[in-house]
Amino acid sequence: MSIGLIIRLVVLALLVAFIVTPESFAFVFQPLTRNGQPAIYTQNSLLNLTLSHLTIVAIATIAATLVAVGLAILVTRPFGAEFLPLSRSIANIGQTFPPVAVLALAVPVLGFGTAPTLVALFLYGLLPIFENALTGLTTLPPTVTEAARGVGMTDRQRLLDVELPLATPVILAGIRLSVVISVATATIGSTVAASTLGEVIIAGLLSNNLAFVAQGGLVVGVMAVLIYDALSALERILMARTGQRREIS
Amino acid sequence: MIEIEALTKDYLDLTVVDHVSMTVEDGELAVIVGTSGSGKTTLLRMINRLIEPTSGTVKIDGQDTRSEPAFELRRRIGYAIQGHGLFPHRTVGQNIATVPELLGWDKQKTAQRVDELLNLFQLDPAEFRDRLPSELSGGQQQRVGVARALAAEPKLLLMDEPYGALDPIIRSKAQSDLLAIQKRFGTTIVLVTHDMEEAIHLGTRIAVMDKGKLLQYAPPHEIIANPATPFVAELIGTGERPFRLLSLWKVRDLVEPGPAQGEPISADASLRDAYAECLWSGREMLPVIDESGALIGRIRRDDIAHKAERPQ
């Protein structure tokens, strides 16, 4: 077992332990409190907040992946090529909207709660996945796509048996970027009453309690790093399994 | 039999292939040779409709290639390209099984065929079947590419510069493998190359193309002896002509009874090799042996030289 893996496992174990029994880590955050403020956020269970946070991110990312990959497949087919610039613009617009603005715009329509957060994360997650799916589908080795046609595969067989499997590691790199952005951005959802770890941070900011801000931020940050790491490892495995030596962005 | 009639491909106002007509008989190995931009690859790719012709027809065994969907046509025609085009995410075995699977062969028949082809190309099935293409050498990848093209026992095989990326030693091995396979299966082959040497070595007929036009389509000795245009002559190389002619004959064709001194030469060697050996060792004649190593006679330098004269 490599040192890197040991460190990752230790960090993961600490993270899980803190989420399940935050009180046992009170001594760590005690120095950050003032005037007898509580060291650990207890209005809501940290475990529930974390699970809800991850669920929101997962739903938004899955939806963004389906839409972005579907869109990328459409615009890389001969009949969809005309829509390539348009779809790029739409995905770019999704990225230029600050998440807070999306929340502000979505609340009047969707009300408070999880829904506007999902919309913001979904829009925010589209672009990296879409761009990577485009890259993956358009930079396949020309001899391979030519051979796929030459052996008599139909359009559908070429897409499912050759193009998508070979593009998967690159698409996964896009999903990785998108997930990490979403894990961090989801905290803002708490401003419109979505149940995420942002609640802990906001409570800390409102009551001027640095301990709350630190524990909310730490959990989000450590999760982002671990997820990024795990997905990177998955990409390397997929690259090797699909016999590719392409550089991952 | 492939009948190509007035086949033309235009891109906007550029004519890449210009009214080419030619017929490839069953069991022939037709080589299309030309410089880059001559339209040779476009011509080849119009046979299996990877490129749709602007006008003209291609008939295979009397049937117009447009009478069935392109993907079904391609499954009946083997296709091997430069840089092999193997699917990097599939094992060697899966790559070779591609067309049989598309055709719906049962698993056992496909597996048998894969092993048979691996053996044919001197790749041990147990060792290579489950490897990824990236784990093979260039020559091995190329062999797997040809094996994939042959997997569904096509009557027709198209090859686009299949040996372009190989070093000379592996290339000449691959070429003799191809000739052996053609002999064994009787496959009709159309091969594209820019290398006249390769064309003369492999082809039973050579089609010379330039600027989209078919300049000459004839057996190699005819091309060498009577080039149709100055361009064809230039492609053959005037200084090379006698030696190219010699390379078409085998020692077996000129062997006569009688003794000779020194190192013997194989009856299957080309006259070109025999002549080179005569010159190099300063001998008037060479003893000739057959495959088993038995002495079958001799070959004389003057007779060889006579064969190098321009045919009348």
Coordinates of C-alpha atoms in Angstrom, one line a residue:
Chain A
M1 CA 0.0 0.0 0.0
S2 CA 1.4 3.4 -1.0
I3 CA 1.8 6.3 1.3
G4 CA -0.6 8.3 -0.8
L5 CA -3.3 5.7 -0.4
I6 CA -2.8 5.5 3.4
I7 CA -3.1 9.3 3.7
R8 CA -6.3 9.3 1.7
L9 CA -7.8 6.5 3.8
V10 CA -6.9 8.2 7.0
V11 CA -8.4 11.5 5.8
L12 CA -11.6 9.6 4.7
A13 CA -11.8 7.9 8.1
L14 CA -11.4 11.2 9.9
L15 CA -14.1 12.8 7.7
V16 CA -16.6 10.0 8.4
A17 CA -15.8 10.0 12.1
F18 CA -16.4 13.8 12.3
I19 CA -19.6 13.7 10.3
V20 CA -21.0 10.9 12.4
T21 CA -19.9 12.1 15.9
P22 CA -19.0 15.8 15.6
E23 CA -19.1 16.3 19.4
S24 CA -16.0 14.1 19.9
F25 CA -14.0 16.7 17.9
A26 CA -15.3 19.7 19.9
F27 CA -11.8 20.2 21.4
V28 CA -10.4 20.9 17.9
F29 CA -12.8 23.8 17.3
Q30 CA -13.0 25.1 20.9
P31 CA -10.1 27.6 20.4
L32 CA -12.1 29.2 17.5
T33 CA -15.1 30.1 19.7
R34 CA -15.6 33.3 21.7
N35 CA -17.7 34.1 24.7
G36 CA -18.8 30.5 25.4
Q37 CA -20.2 30.0 22.0
P38 CA -20.9 26.3 21.1
A39 CA -18.0 24.7 19.2
I40 CA -20.1 22.3 17.2
Y41 CA -23.2 23.0 15.2
T42 CA -26.1 21.0 16.6
Q43 CA -29.3 22.6 15.2
N44 CA -29.2 20.0 12.5
S45 CA -27.4 16.7 12.3
L46 CA -24.2 17.0 10.3
L47 CA -24.7 13.6 8.9
N48 CA -28.1 14.6 7.4
L49 CA -26.7 17.8 6.0
T50 CA -23.8 16.0 4.4
L51 CA -26.1 13.3 2.8
S52 CA -28.5 15.9 1.6
H53 CA -25.6 18.0 0.2
L54 CA -24.2 15.0 -1.7
T55 CA -27.6 14.0 -2.9
I56 CA -28.3 17.4 -4.4
V57 CA -24.8 17.4 -6.1
A58 CA -25.4 13.8 -7.4
I59 CA -28.8 14.6 -8.9
A60 CA -27.6 17.8 -10.5
T61 CA -24.5 16.1 -11.9
I62 CA -26.3 13.1 -13.3
A63 CA -28.9 15.4 -15.0
A64 CA -26.1 17.6 -16.3
T65 CA -24.2 14.6 -17.6
L66 CA -27.2 13.2 -19.4
V67 CA -28.1 16.5 -21.0
A68 CA -24.5 17.5 -21.8
V69 CA -23.4 14.1 -23.3
G70 CA -26.7 13.8 -25.2
L71 CA -26.2 17.3 -26.6
A72 CA -22.6 16.5 -27.5
I73 CA -23.6 13.3 -29.3
L74 CA -26.3 15.2 -31.3
V75 CA -24.0 18.0 -32.4
T76 CA -21.3 15.6 -33.5
R77 CA -23.6 13.6 -35.8
P78 CA -23.8 14.8 -39.4
F79 CA -27.4 16.1 -39.0
G80 CA -26.6 18.0 -35.8
A81 CA -23.4 19.7 -36.9
E82 CA -25.3 23.0 -37.6
F83 CA -26.2 23.2 -34.0
L84 CA -22.7 23.0 -32.7
P85 CA -22.1 26.7 -32.3
L86 CA -25.5 27.3 -30.8
S87 CA -25.2 24.5 -28.2
R88 CA -21.7 25.8 -27.3
S89 CA -23.2 29.3 -26.7
I90 CA -25.9 27.9 -24.5
A91 CA -23.5 25.9 -22.4
N92 CA -21.3 28.9 -22.1
I93 CA -24.1 31.1 -20.9
G94 CA -24.9 28.6 -18.2
Q95 CA -21.3 29.0 -17.0
T96 CA -21.3 32.8 -17.1
F97 CA -24.3 33.1 -14.8
P98 CA -23.0 33.4 -11.2
P99 CA -24.8 30.6 -9.2
V100 CA -26.1 33.3 -6.8
A101 CA -27.8 35.0 -9.7
V102 CA -29.4 31.8 -10.8
L103 CA -30.7 31.2 -7.3
A104 CA -32.1 34.7 -7.2
L105 CA -33.8 34.2 -10.5
A106 CA -35.0 30.7 -9.8
V107 CA -36.6 31.4 -6.4
P108 CA -39.6 33.4 -7.6
V109 CA -40.4 30.6 -10.1
L110 CA -39.6 27.5 -8.1
G111 CA -39.9 28.8 -4.5
F112 CA -37.5 28.3 -1.7
G113 CA -35.8 25.0 -1.0
T114 CA -33.9 22.4 -3.0
A115 CA -35.3 23.1 -6.5
P116 CA -33.5 26.4 -7.3
T117 CA -30.2 25.0 -6.0
L118 CA -30.6 22.0 -8.3
V119 CA -31.2 24.3 -11.3
A120 CA -28.2 26.4 -10.5
L121 CA -25.9 23.3 -10.1
F122 CA -27.3 21.7 -13.2
L123 CA -26.6 24.8 -15.3
Y124 CA -23.2 25.2 -13.8
G125 CA -22.3 21.6 -14.4
L126 CA -23.2 21.5 -18.0
L127 CA -20.3 23.3 -19.6
P128 CA -17.3 21.2 -18.4
I129 CA -19.1 18.0 -19.3
F130 CA -20.3 19.2 -22.6
E131 CA -16.9 20.6 -23.6
N132 CA -15.1 17.4 -22.6
A133 CA -17.7 15.2 -24.3
L134 CA -17.2 17.2 -27.5
T135 CA -13.4 16.9 -27.2
G136 CA -13.7 13.1 -26.5
L137 CA -16.0 12.5 -29.5
T138 CA -14.2 14.7 -32.0
T139 CA -10.5 13.7 -31.3
L140 CA -10.8 10.0 -31.7
P141 CA -7.9 8.6 -33.8
P142 CA -9.1 8.9 -37.5
T143 CA -7.8 5.4 -38.4
V144 CA -10.1 4.0 -35.7
T145 CA -13.2 5.8 -36.9
E146 CA -12.4 4.9 -40.5
A147 CA -11.9 1.3 -39.6
A148 CA -15.3 1.3 -37.7
R149 CA -16.9 2.4 -40.9
G150 CA -14.9 0.1 -43.1
V151 CA -15.9 -3.1 -41.2
G152 CA -19.5 -2.2 -41.7
M153 CA -20.8 -0.9 -38.4
T154 CA -23.9 1.1 -38.5
D155 CA -24.0 4.7 -37.2
R156 CA -25.5 3.5 -34.0
Q157 CA -23.0 0.7 -33.5
R158 CA -20.1 3.1 -34.2
L159 CA -21.4 5.4 -31.5
L160 CA -22.1 2.8 -28.8
D161 CA -19.3 0.3 -29.5
V162 CA -16.4 2.5 -30.5
E163 CA -16.9 6.3 -30.0
L164 CA -18.5 6.4 -26.6
P165 CA -16.2 3.8 -24.9
L166 CA -13.2 5.6 -26.2
A167 CA -14.5 9.0 -25.2
T168 CA -15.5 7.9 -21.7
P169 CA -12.3 8.8 -19.9
V170 CA -12.4 12.3 -21.3
I171 CA -16.1 12.7 -20.5
L172 CA -15.3 11.5 -17.0
A173 CA -12.7 14.2 -16.6
G174 CA -15.5 16.7 -17.4
I175 CA -17.8 15.1 -14.8
R176 CA -15.0 15.4 -12.3
L177 CA -14.6 19.1 -12.8
S178 CA -18.3 19.6 -12.7
V179 CA -18.7 17.6 -9.4
V180 CA -16.0 19.5 -7.6
I181 CA -17.5 22.8 -8.6
S182 CA -20.9 21.6 -7.5
V183 CA -19.8 20.3 -4.1
A184 CA -18.4 23.7 -3.4
T185 CA -21.2 25.7 -5.0
A186 CA -24.0 23.7 -3.3
T187 CA -23.2 25.5 0.0
I188 CA -24.8 28.7 -1.5
G189 CA -28.0 26.7 -1.8
S190 CA -28.5 27.2 2.0
T191 CA -29.2 30.9 1.4
V192 CA -32.5 29.8 -0.2
A193 CA -33.2 27.1 2.4
A194 CA -31.8 24.1 0.6
S195 CA -30.5 21.6 3.2
T196 CA -26.8 21.6 2.5
L197 CA -23.6 22.1 4.5
G198 CA -23.8 25.7 3.7
E199 CA -26.3 25.9 6.6
V200 CA -23.4 25.4 9.0
I201 CA -21.3 28.1 7.4
I202 CA -24.1 30.6 7.2
A203 CA -25.0 29.9 10.9
G204 CA -21.4 30.6 11.8
L205 CA -21.3 33.8 9.7
L206 CA -24.6 35.1 11.3
S207 CA -23.5 34.4 14.9
N208 CA -19.9 35.4 14.2
N209 CA -18.8 31.9 15.2
L210 CA -15.6 31.0 13.4
A211 CA -15.8 27.3 14.6
F212 CA -19.0 26.7 12.6
V213 CA -17.5 28.3 9.5
A214 CA -14.4 26.2 9.8
Q215 CA -16.2 22.9 10.3
G216 CA -18.6 23.5 7.4
G217 CA -15.9 24.6 5.1
L218 CA -13.6 21.8 6.1
V219 CA -16.1 19.1 5.4
V220 CA -17.0 20.5 2.0
G221 CA -13.3 21.0 1.1
V222 CA -12.2 17.6 2.2
M223 CA -15.1 16.0 0.3
A224 CA -14.2 17.9 -2.8
V225 CA -10.6 16.8 -2.7
L226 CA -11.5 13.1 -2.0
I227 CA -14.1 13.0 -4.8
Y228 CA -11.6 14.6 -7.2
D229 CA -9.0 12.1 -6.3
A230 CA -11.3 9.1 -6.6
L231 CA -12.6 10.1 -10.0
S232 CA -9.0 10.8 -11.2
A233 CA -8.1 7.3 -10.2
L234 CA -11.1 5.9 -12.1
E235 CA -10.1 7.8 -15.2
R236 CA -6.6 6.3 -15.1
I237 CA -8.1 2.8 -14.8
L238 CA -10.4 3.5 -17.7
M239 CA -7.6 4.9 -19.8
A240 CA -5.5 1.8 -19.3
R241 CA -8.5 -0.5 -19.9
T242 CA -9.4 1.1 -23.2
G243 CA -5.7 0.9 -24.3
Q244 CA -5.3 4.7 -24.6
R245 CA -2.4 6.7 -23.7
R246 CA -4.0 10.1 -24.1
E247 CA -3.2 12.9 -21.7
I248 CA -6.0 13.7 -19.3
S249 CA -6.8 17.4 -19.0
Chain B
M1 CA -15.1 -10.0 -60.2
I2 CA -15.2 -6.2 -59.7
E3 CA -16.3 -4.1 -62.6
I4 CA -15.6 -0.4 -62.3
E5 CA -17.2 1.7 -65.0
A6 CA -16.6 5.4 -65.6
L7 CA -16.3 6.0 -61.9
T8 CA -16.0 9.7 -61.0
K9 CA -15.7 11.7 -57.8
D10 CA -15.9 15.5 -57.8
Y11 CA -15.4 17.7 -54.8
L12 CA -16.9 21.1 -55.8
D13 CA -15.0 21.9 -59.0
L14 CA -12.1 19.5 -58.3
T15 CA -12.2 16.1 -60.0
V16 CA -10.4 13.6 -57.8
V17 CA -11.2 10.5 -59.8
D18 CA -12.0 11.0 -63.5
H19 CA -14.0 8.4 -65.4
V20 CA -12.0 5.4 -64.3
S21 CA -12.9 2.0 -65.7
M22 CA -11.2 -1.2 -64.8
T23 CA -12.1 -4.8 -64.1
V24 CA -10.5 -7.0 -61.5
E25 CA -11.0 -10.7 -62.1
D26 CA -11.5 -13.2 -59.3
G27 CA -8.3 -14.2 -57.6
E28 CA -6.4 -11.3 -58.9
L29 CA -4.2 -9.0 -56.9
A30 CA -4.7 -5.6 -58.5
V31 CA -2.4 -2.9 -57.2
I32 CA -3.4 0.8 -57.7
V33 CA -0.2 2.8 -57.7
G34 CA 0.3 6.6 -57.9
T35 CA 1.7 9.6 -56.2
S36 CA -0.1 11.3 -53.4
G37 CA -3.2 13.2 -54.7
S38 CA -3.5 10.9 -57.7
G39 CA -6.9 9.7 -56.5
K40 CA -5.9 6.1 -55.8
T41 CA -7.2 6.0 -52.2
T42 CA -10.5 7.7 -53.3
L43 CA -10.9 5.1 -56.0
L44 CA -10.4 2.3 -53.5
R45 CA -12.8 3.8 -51.0
M46 CA -15.5 4.1 -53.6
I47 CA -15.5 0.3 -54.0
N48 CA -16.8 -0.2 -50.5
R49 CA -18.7 3.1 -50.6
L50 CA -16.7 4.8 -47.8
I51 CA -16.9 7.5 -50.4
E52 CA -20.0 7.8 -52.6
P53 CA -19.1 8.3 -56.3
T54 CA -20.4 11.3 -58.1
S55 CA -21.1 9.2 -61.1
G56 CA -20.3 5.8 -62.6
T57 CA -20.9 2.3 -61.2
V58 CA -19.1 -0.4 -59.3
K59 CA -20.4 -3.9 -59.7
I60 CA -19.2 -6.9 -57.6
D61 CA -20.0 -10.2 -59.2
G62 CA -22.4 -8.4 -61.5
Q63 CA -24.3 -6.8 -58.6
D64 CA -24.4 -3.0 -58.4
T65 CA -22.9 -2.0 -55.0
R66 CA -25.7 0.6 -54.5
S67 CA -28.3 -2.2 -54.4
E68 CA -27.8 -2.8 -50.7
P69 CA -27.1 -0.6 -47.6
A70 CA -23.5 0.5 -47.4
F71 CA -22.8 -1.1 -44.0
E72 CA -24.0 -4.5 -45.3
L73 CA -21.8 -4.2 -48.4
R74 CA -18.8 -3.4 -46.2
R75 CA -19.3 -6.5 -44.0
R76 CA -18.8 -8.6 -47.1
I77 CA -15.6 -6.8 -48.1
G78 CA -12.4 -7.0 -46.1
Y79 CA -10.8 -3.6 -45.4
A80 CA -7.2 -3.1 -44.1
I81 CA -5.6 0.3 -43.8
Q82 CA -2.3 2.0 -43.0
G83 CA -1.8 2.3 -39.3
H84 CA -4.1 -0.8 -38.8
G85 CA -7.0 1.1 -37.2
L86 CA -7.5 -1.5 -34.5
F87 CA -10.0 -0.6 -31.8
P88 CA -7.8 0.3 -28.8
H89 CA -10.4 -0.7 -26.2
R90 CA -10.9 -4.2 -27.6
T91 CA -8.6 -7.2 -27.2
V92 CA -6.9 -8.7 -30.2
G93 CA -9.5 -11.5 -30.2
Q94 CA -12.4 -9.1 -30.0
N95 CA -10.9 -7.0 -32.8
I96 CA -10.6 -9.9 -35.1
A97 CA -14.2 -11.1 -34.2
T98 CA -15.7 -7.7 -35.2
V99 CA -17.2 -8.6 -38.5
P100 CA -18.3 -12.1 -37.6
E101 CA -20.1 -10.6 -34.6
L102 CA -21.7 -8.0 -36.8
L103 CA -22.9 -10.8 -39.1
G104 CA -24.2 -12.7 -36.1
W105 CA -22.0 -15.8 -36.3
D106 CA -22.4 -18.0 -33.2
K107 CA -19.8 -17.6 -30.5
Q108 CA -18.0 -20.9 -31.0
K109 CA -17.6 -20.5 -34.8
T110 CA -16.3 -17.0 -34.2
A111 CA -13.8 -18.1 -31.5
Q112 CA -12.6 -20.9 -33.8
R113 CA -12.1 -18.5 -36.6
V114 CA -10.2 -16.0 -34.4
D115 CA -7.7 -18.8 -33.3
E116 CA -7.4 -20.0 -36.9
L117 CA -6.4 -16.6 -38.1
L118 CA -4.0 -15.9 -35.2
N119 CA -2.3 -19.1 -36.0
L120 CA -2.2 -18.2 -39.7
F121 CA -0.4 -15.0 -38.8
Q122 CA 2.0 -16.7 -36.5
L123 CA 0.5 -15.2 -33.4
D124 CA 0.0 -17.8 -30.6
P125 CA -3.7 -17.5 -29.7
A126 CA -3.2 -18.3 -26.0
E127 CA -0.6 -15.5 -25.8
F128 CA -2.2 -12.8 -28.0
R129 CA -6.0 -13.4 -27.9
D130 CA -6.6 -11.3 -24.8
R131 CA -4.0 -8.6 -25.2
L132 CA -4.9 -5.0 -26.1
P133 CA -3.6 -3.7 -29.4
S134 CA -1.4 -1.2 -27.6
E135 CA 0.6 -4.2 -26.1
L136 CA 1.7 -5.4 -29.6
S137 CA 4.5 -4.3 -31.8
G138 CA 3.8 -2.5 -35.1
G139 CA 4.2 -5.5 -37.2
Q140 CA 1.9 -7.6 -35.0
Q141 CA -0.7 -4.8 -35.0
Q142 CA -0.6 -4.8 -38.7
R143 CA -1.1 -8.6 -38.9
V144 CA -4.0 -8.4 -36.6
G145 CA -5.5 -5.6 -38.8
V146 CA -5.3 -7.9 -41.8
A147 CA -6.6 -10.8 -39.8
R148 CA -9.6 -8.7 -38.8
A149 CA -10.2 -7.8 -42.5
L150 CA -10.2 -11.5 -43.4
A151 CA -12.2 -12.7 -40.4
A152 CA -15.6 -13.2 -42.1
E153 CA -13.9 -14.9 -45.1
P154 CA -14.6 -12.1 -47.6
K155 CA -14.1 -12.9 -51.3
L156 CA -12.7 -9.4 -51.7
L157 CA -10.1 -7.6 -49.7
L158 CA -9.3 -3.9 -50.0
M159 CA -6.0 -2.6 -48.6
D160 CA -5.0 1.0 -48.4
E161 CA -1.2 1.3 -48.0
P162 CA -1.3 -1.5 -45.5
Y163 CA 2.5 -1.6 -45.2
G164 CA 3.2 2.1 -45.3
A165 CA 4.1 2.3 -41.6
L166 CA 6.3 -0.8 -41.4
D167 CA 10.1 -1.0 -41.6
P168 CA 11.6 -2.7 -44.6
I169 CA 12.3 -6.1 -43.1
I170 CA 8.8 -6.5 -41.5
R171 CA 7.3 -5.2 -44.7
S172 CA 8.8 -7.8 -46.9
K173 CA 7.7 -10.5 -44.4
A174 CA 4.1 -9.0 -44.4
Q175 CA 4.1 -9.0 -48.2
S176 CA 5.1 -12.6 -48.5
D177 CA 2.4 -13.5 -45.9
L178 CA -0.1 -11.7 -48.0
L179 CA 0.8 -13.6 -51.2
A180 CA 0.6 -16.9 -49.2
I181 CA -2.8 -16.0 -47.9
Q182 CA -4.1 -15.0 -51.3
K183 CA -2.8 -18.3 -52.7
R184 CA -4.6 -20.2 -49.9
F185 CA -8.0 -18.5 -49.9
G186 CA -8.1 -17.3 -53.5
T187 CA -9.2 -13.9 -52.2
T188 CA -9.4 -11.1 -54.7
I189 CA -7.3 -8.2 -53.5
V190 CA -7.2 -4.5 -54.5
L191 CA -4.2 -2.8 -52.9
V192 CA -3.2 0.8 -53.0
T193 CA 0.4 1.9 -52.7
H194 CA 2.7 4.7 -53.8
D195 CA 5.6 2.3 -54.1
M196 CA 6.2 0.8 -57.6
E197 CA 8.6 -1.8 -56.2
E198 CA 5.8 -3.1 -54.0
A199 CA 3.3 -2.9 -56.9
I200 CA 5.5 -5.0 -59.1
H201 CA 6.3 -7.5 -56.3
L202 CA 2.7 -8.1 -55.3
G203 CA 0.5 -7.3 -58.3
T204 CA -0.9 -9.6 -60.9
R205 CA -2.1 -6.4 -62.5
I206 CA -1.0 -2.8 -61.9
A207 CA -3.2 0.3 -62.3
V208 CA -1.2 3.5 -62.6
M209 CA -3.1 6.6 -61.6
D210 CA -2.2 10.3 -62.0
K211 CA -4.3 13.4 -61.4
G212 CA -7.5 11.3 -61.1
K213 CA -7.0 9.5 -64.4
L214 CA -6.1 5.8 -64.9
L215 CA -3.1 5.9 -67.2
Q216 CA -2.5 2.2 -67.6
Y217 CA -3.9 -1.0 -66.3
A218 CA -1.8 -4.0 -67.3
P219 CA 0.2 -6.9 -65.9
P220 CA 3.6 -5.9 -64.4
H221 CA 5.8 -7.0 -67.4
E222 CA 3.6 -5.1 -69.7
I223 CA 3.8 -1.9 -67.6
I224 CA 7.6 -2.3 -67.5
A225 CA 8.1 -3.1 -71.1
N226 CA 5.6 -0.7 -72.6
P227 CA 4.7 2.2 -70.3
A228 CA 1.7 4.0 -71.7
T229 CA 2.9 7.5 -70.8
P230 CA 6.1 9.2 -69.8
F231 CA 4.7 9.5 -66.3
V232 CA 4.4 5.7 -66.0
A233 CA 7.9 5.3 -67.3
E234 CA 9.1 7.8 -64.7
L235 CA 7.3 6.0 -61.9
I236 CA 9.1 2.7 -62.9
G237 CA 12.4 4.5 -63.2
T238 CA 14.2 4.0 -66.6
G239 CA 17.4 2.8 -64.9
E240 CA 15.5 0.3 -62.9
R241 CA 13.5 -1.2 -65.8
P242 CA 15.7 -4.3 -66.5
F243 CA 16.0 -5.2 -62.9
R244 CA 12.3 -4.7 -62.3
L245 CA 11.7 -7.1 -65.2
L246 CA 14.1 -9.6 -63.7
S247 CA 12.3 -9.5 -60.4
L248 CA 9.1 -10.8 -62.1
W249 CA 10.8 -14.2 -62.9
K250 CA 12.0 -16.9 -60.6
V251 CA 15.2 -18.9 -60.9
R252 CA 13.0 -22.0 -61.5
D253 CA 11.9 -20.5 -64.8
L254 CA 15.4 -20.6 -66.3
V255 CA 17.0 -23.6 -64.6
E256 CA 18.9 -26.0 -66.9
P257 CA 20.6 -29.3 -66.2
G258 CA 24.4 -29.3 -65.6
P259 CA 26.9 -28.6 -62.9
A260 CA 28.1 -25.3 -61.4
Q261 CA 30.5 -24.2 -58.8
G262 CA 30.1 -22.4 -55.4
E263 CA 27.2 -21.4 -53.2
P264 CA 23.8 -22.6 -54.6
I265 CA 20.7 -20.4 -55.0
S266 CA 17.1 -21.3 -54.2
A267 CA 14.8 -22.1 -57.2
D268 CA 12.3 -19.7 -55.6
A269 CA 14.6 -16.7 -55.6
S270 CA 13.9 -14.0 -58.2
L271 CA 16.2 -13.7 -61.3
R272 CA 17.1 -10.3 -59.9
D273 CA 18.6 -11.9 -56.8
A274 CA 20.3 -14.5 -58.9
Y275 CA 21.8 -11.9 -61.2
A276 CA 23.0 -9.9 -58.3
E277 CA 24.6 -13.0 -56.8
C278 CA 26.4 -13.7 -60.2
L279 CA 27.7 -10.2 -60.3
W280 CA 28.8 -10.1 -56.7
S281 CA 30.6 -13.5 -56.7
G282 CA 31.9 -13.1 -60.2
R283 CA 30.5 -16.4 -61.4
E284 CA 29.1 -17.3 -64.9
M285 CA 26.6 -19.7 -63.4
L286 CA 25.1 -20.7 -60.1
P287 CA 24.0 -24.2 -58.9
V288 CA 20.2 -24.3 -58.1
I289 CA 18.5 -26.1 -55.2
D290 CA 14.8 -26.7 -54.5
E291 CA 13.0 -26.2 -51.2
S292 CA 14.3 -29.5 -49.9
G293 CA 17.8 -28.5 -50.6
A294 CA 18.3 -31.0 -53.5
L295 CA 20.4 -29.9 -56.4
I296 CA 18.2 -29.5 -59.5
G297 CA 20.6 -27.9 -62.0
R298 CA 22.2 -24.5 -62.7
I299 CA 21.4 -21.1 -64.0
R300 CA 23.6 -19.0 -66.4
R301 CA 24.3 -15.3 -66.1
D302 CA 23.9 -14.8 -69.8
D303 CA 20.5 -16.3 -69.8
I304 CA 19.4 -14.1 -67.0
A305 CA 20.8 -11.0 -68.7
H306 CA 18.9 -12.0 -71.8
K307 CA 15.7 -12.0 -69.8
A308 CA 16.4 -8.4 -68.8
E309 CA 16.2 -7.2 -72.4
R310 CA 13.1 -5.2 -73.4
P311 CA 10.5 -7.7 -74.5
Q312 CA 9.5 -7.4 -78.2

